[in-house]
CSV table of C-alpha atoms in Angstrom, one decimal:
chain,number,residue,atom,x,y,z
T,1,PRO,CA,25.0,-14.9,86.7
T,2,VAL,CA,23.7,-14.8,83.3
T,3,GLY,CA,25.2,-10.9,81.4
T,4,GLU,CA,27.4,-10.7,84.5
T,5,ARG,CA,30.9,-9.6,82.9
T,6,ARG,CA,33.0,-9.3,85.7
T,7,GLN,CA,34.5,-12.1,87.2
T,8,ILE,CA,33.6,-13.9,89.9
T,9,ASN,CA,35.9,-14.6,93.1
T,10,ILE,CA,34.8,-16.7,95.8
T,11,ILE,CA,31.7,-19.3,95.9
T,12,ALA,CA,30.4,-21.0,99.2
T,13,LEU,CA,28.5,-23.6,99.1
T,14,SER,CA,25.1,-23.6,101.7
T,15,PRO,CA,24.4,-26.6,104.4
T,16,ARG,CA,21.4,-27.2,104.3
T,17,ARG,CA,19.7,-24.7,102.0
T,18,GLY,CA,19.9,-25.5,97.8
T,19,GLN,CA,21.9,-22.5,97.8
T,20,VAL,CA,25.4,-21.3,96.9
T,21,VAL,CA,26.3,-18.0,97.7
T,22,SER,CA,29.5,-15.6,95.0
T,23,GLY,CA,31.3,-12.0,95.1
T,24,SER,CA,32.7,-11.0,92.5
T,25,ARG,CA,35.1,-8.1,91.2
T,26,ALA,CA,32.1,-6.3,90.7
T,27,ASN,CA,31.6,-5.5,94.7
T,28,LEU,CA,28.7,-8.0,94.9
T,29,LEU,CA,27.4,-11.3,96.1
T,30,TYR,CA,24.8,-12.7,94.4
T,31,LEU,CA,22.4,-15.7,95.9
T,32,TRP,CA,22.3,-18.0,93.2
T,33,ASP,CA,19.5,-21.6,93.9
T,34,LEU,CA,20.9,-25.3,92.8
T,35,GLU,CA,17.9,-26.4,91.9
T,36,THR,CA,16.9,-23.6,88.4
T,37,GLY,CA,20.8,-22.1,88.6
T,38,ARG,CA,18.9,-19.0,88.3
T,39,VAL,CA,19.9,-15.7,90.7
T,40,MET,CA,17.8,-15.7,93.9
T,41,ARG,CA,19.4,-12.8,95.2
T,42,LYS,CA,21.7,-10.0,94.6
T,43,LEU,CA,23.6,-8.6,98.0
T,44,ALA,CA,25.2,-5.5,97.7
T,45,GLY,CA,26.7,-2.5,100.8
T,46,HIS,CA,30.7,-3.1,100.5
T,47,ALA,CA,32.2,-0.3,99.3
T,48,ARG,CA,32.4,0.4,95.5
T,49,TYR,CA,36.1,1.7,95.5
T,50,PHE,CA,38.4,2.2,98.3
T,51,SER,CA,41.5,3.9,99.4
T,52,PRO,CA,44.8,1.9,100.0
T,53,ARG,CA,46.5,3.3,104.0
T,54,LYS,CA,50.3,3.4,103.9
T,55,PHE,CA,51.8,0.3,106.6
T,56,GLU,CA,55.2,-0.3,107.7
T,57,ILE,CA,56.0,-3.8,107.7
T,58,GLN,CA,60.0,-5.7,108.7
T,59,GLY,CA,60.9,-2.2,108.6
T,60,LEU,CA,59.8,-1.3,105.6
T,61,VAL,CA,57.7,1.4,104.5
T,62,HIS,CA,54.7,0.6,101.5
T,63,ASP,CA,53.3,4.9,100.9
T,64,PRO,CA,51.2,4.5,98.0
T,65,ASN,CA,50.3,8.3,97.9
T,66,PRO,CA,53.8,9.2,99.1
T,67,ASP,CA,53.9,12.8,97.8
T,68,GLY,CA,50.3,13.8,100.2
T,69,GLU,CA,47.8,14.0,96.6
T,70,GLN,CA,44.5,12.9,96.1
T,71,PRO,CA,45.0,9.2,97.1
T,72,SER,CA,45.0,6.3,95.2
T,73,VAL,CA,41.4,4.7,94.6
T,74,PHE,CA,41.1,1.1,93.6
T,75,GLY,CA,37.7,-1.0,92.4
T,76,ASN,CA,36.6,-2.7,95.5
T,77,SER,CA,36.4,-7.0,94.8
T,78,ILE,CA,34.7,-9.6,97.3
T,79,VAL,CA,37.1,-12.1,97.9
T,80,ALA,CA,35.6,-14.2,100.7
T,81,VAL,CA,32.2,-15.5,101.2
T,82,ALA,CA,31.3,-18.0,103.7
T,83,PHE,CA,27.5,-20.2,105.6
T,84,SER,CA,27.1,-20.0,108.9
T,85,GLN,CA,26.9,-23.3,109.5
T,86,ASP,CA,23.1,-23.3,110.0
T,87,GLY,CA,22.6,-22.4,106.4
T,88,ASN,CA,21.0,-18.6,108.2
T,89,ARG,CA,23.5,-16.5,107.1
T,90,VAL,CA,26.1,-15.7,104.6
T,91,VAL,CA,29.1,-13.4,105.5
T,92,SER,CA,31.8,-11.7,103.3
T,93,GLY,CA,34.8,-9.9,103.4
T,94,ALA,CA,36.2,-7.5,100.8
T,95,MET,CA,39.7,-5.5,99.7
T,96,ASP,CA,38.6,-2.4,101.5
T,97,GLY,CA,39.0,-4.4,104.7
T,98,THR,CA,35.5,-4.2,105.5
T,99,VAL,CA,33.2,-7.9,107.1
T,100,LYS,CA,29.2,-7.4,106.3
T,101,VAL,CA,26.9,-10.7,107.6
T,102,TRP,CA,24.1,-11.0,106.0
T,103,ASN,CA,20.7,-12.7,106.1
T,104,PRO,CA,19.9,-14.4,102.8
T,105,ASP,CA,16.6,-14.8,103.4
T,106,THR,CA,15.5,-11.1,102.7
T,107,GLY,CA,18.7,-9.6,101.2
T,108,ALA,CA,19.3,-7.7,105.2
T,109,GLU,CA,22.6,-6.5,105.7
T,110,ILE,CA,22.9,-7.9,110.0
T,111,ALA,CA,25.9,-6.4,110.9
T,112,CYS,CA,29.3,-4.3,109.2
T,113,PHE,CA,32.9,-4.3,110.8
T,114,ASP,CA,35.5,-2.2,109.7
T,115,ALA,CA,38.1,-5.1,109.8
T,116,HIS,CA,41.1,-4.9,108.9
T,117,LEU,CA,43.5,-2.2,107.5
T,118,ASN,CA,44.1,-3.2,103.1
T,119,GLY,CA,41.9,-6.0,103.1
T,120,VAL,CA,40.2,-9.3,103.8
T,121,SER,CA,41.4,-12.8,103.2
T,122,GLY,CA,39.4,-14.9,104.3
T,123,VAL,CA,36.3,-15.6,106.3
T,124,ALA,CA,34.1,-18.0,108.4
T,125,ALA,CA,31.4,-18.5,110.4
T,126,SER,CA,30.6,-19.9,113.9
T,127,LYS,CA,27.0,-23.4,113.6
T,128,THR,CA,25.0,-20.3,113.7
T,129,GLY,CA,26.8,-17.0,112.7
T,130,SER,CA,26.4,-15.2,116.0
T,131,LEU,CA,30.9,-15.7,116.0
T,132,VAL,CA,32.2,-14.4,112.7
T,133,ILE,CA,36.4,-14.9,112.3
T,134,SER,CA,37.8,-12.8,109.6
T,135,ALA,CA,41.2,-13.1,108.4
T,136,GLY,CA,44.0,-9.9,107.4
T,137,GLN,CA,46.3,-9.1,104.5
T,138,VAL,CA,49.3,-7.8,104.6
T,139,PRO,CA,50.2,-5.3,106.9
T,140,ASP,CA,47.6,-6.4,108.8
T,141,VAL,CA,48.8,-10.2,109.3
T,142,VAL,CA,45.8,-10.4,112.1
T,143,GLY,CA,42.9,-13.1,112.5
T,144,ARG,CA,39.2,-11.5,114.4
T,145,VAL,CA,36.8,-12.5,115.9
T,146,TRP,CA,33.4,-11.2,116.1
T,147,ASN,CA,30.5,-10.8,117.3
T,148,VAL,CA,27.4,-10.1,115.3
T,149,GLU,CA,25.1,-9.6,118.1
T,150,SER,CA,27.1,-7.2,120.2
T,151,LYS,CA,28.9,-5.7,117.0
T,152,GLN,CA,32.0,-5.8,118.6
T,153,GLN,CA,35.3,-8.0,118.2
T,154,ALA,CA,35.5,-11.1,120.7
T,155,ALA,CA,39.1,-11.9,120.1
T,156,ASP,CA,41.8,-11.7,118.1
T,157,PHE,CA,44.7,-13.6,117.4
T,158,LYS,CA,47.7,-13.0,115.3
T,159,ALA,CA,50.0,-14.5,112.7
T,160,GLU,CA,53.5,-14.1,114.1
T,161,LEU,CA,52.4,-16.8,116.6
T,162,PHE,CA,51.7,-19.3,114.1
T,163,ARG,CA,55.7,-20.6,112.3
T,164,GLY,CA,56.6,-16.6,112.0
T,165,TRP,CA,54.0,-16.3,109.4
T,166,ARG,CA,55.2,-12.6,108.0
T,167,TYR,CA,52.9,-12.8,104.7
T,168,GLY,CA,49.1,-13.0,106.7
T,169,PHE,CA,46.8,-15.0,106.3
T,170,MET,CA,45.1,-16.4,103.0
T,171,ALA,CA,42.7,-18.1,104.4
T,172,VAL,CA,41.2,-19.0,107.9
T,173,ALA,CA,37.5,-21.6,109.1
T,174,LEU,CA,36.5,-23.3,112.1
T,175,ALA,CA,37.2,-26.4,112.8
T,176,PRO,CA,34.1,-28.7,114.1
T,177,GLY,CA,33.0,-28.7,117.4
T,178,GLU,CA,33.9,-24.6,117.0
T,179,GLU,CA,37.4,-25.3,119.3
T,180,ARG,CA,39.8,-24.1,117.0
T,181,ILE,CA,40.7,-21.8,114.3
T,182,ILE,CA,42.7,-23.3,111.0
T,183,THR,CA,44.5,-20.8,109.1
T,184,ALA,CA,46.4,-20.8,105.7
T,185,GLY,CA,49.5,-18.4,105.1
T,186,ALA,CA,51.7,-17.6,102.3
T,187,ASP,CA,55.0,-19.4,103.2
T,188,GLY,CA,53.5,-22.4,103.9
């Protein structure tokens, strides 16, 4: 947006509404009108700051706070956005590990999932937005399927199942027909 001084990380085009959603480093989502180029709505709700968590991967321990001091606090960033295929829901994922589902008409938050340990790398939604898929960053090399109505996890899938990926998912998509989940990884 005009005057927004923080980086825009990601965008998604609505399939039917002439809208674009953008996710920013300022922890905000913007819904844009393609005809006018104006911001229609600003959505806020992901944590402003988060503390990275200790994790172990392949026998190596990463501890951002080895002395047990006050946890490091990092600015949050929205790094993944998607519209449902009918355009009635917006999904966002952030570095705080949360996935949120929004009503683009009202700006209301429909659901929030504490989805991943250290960040979300990708999101996708079913045709109606009743199911949401999220992909986690290292160390949480897991993809998850969420039922928006019940606000529960419906399934998960691990990156190791797909060609031995060690670095987690970089992106996730739902194939037409909604029978397959497509993923991309950092190591091919």
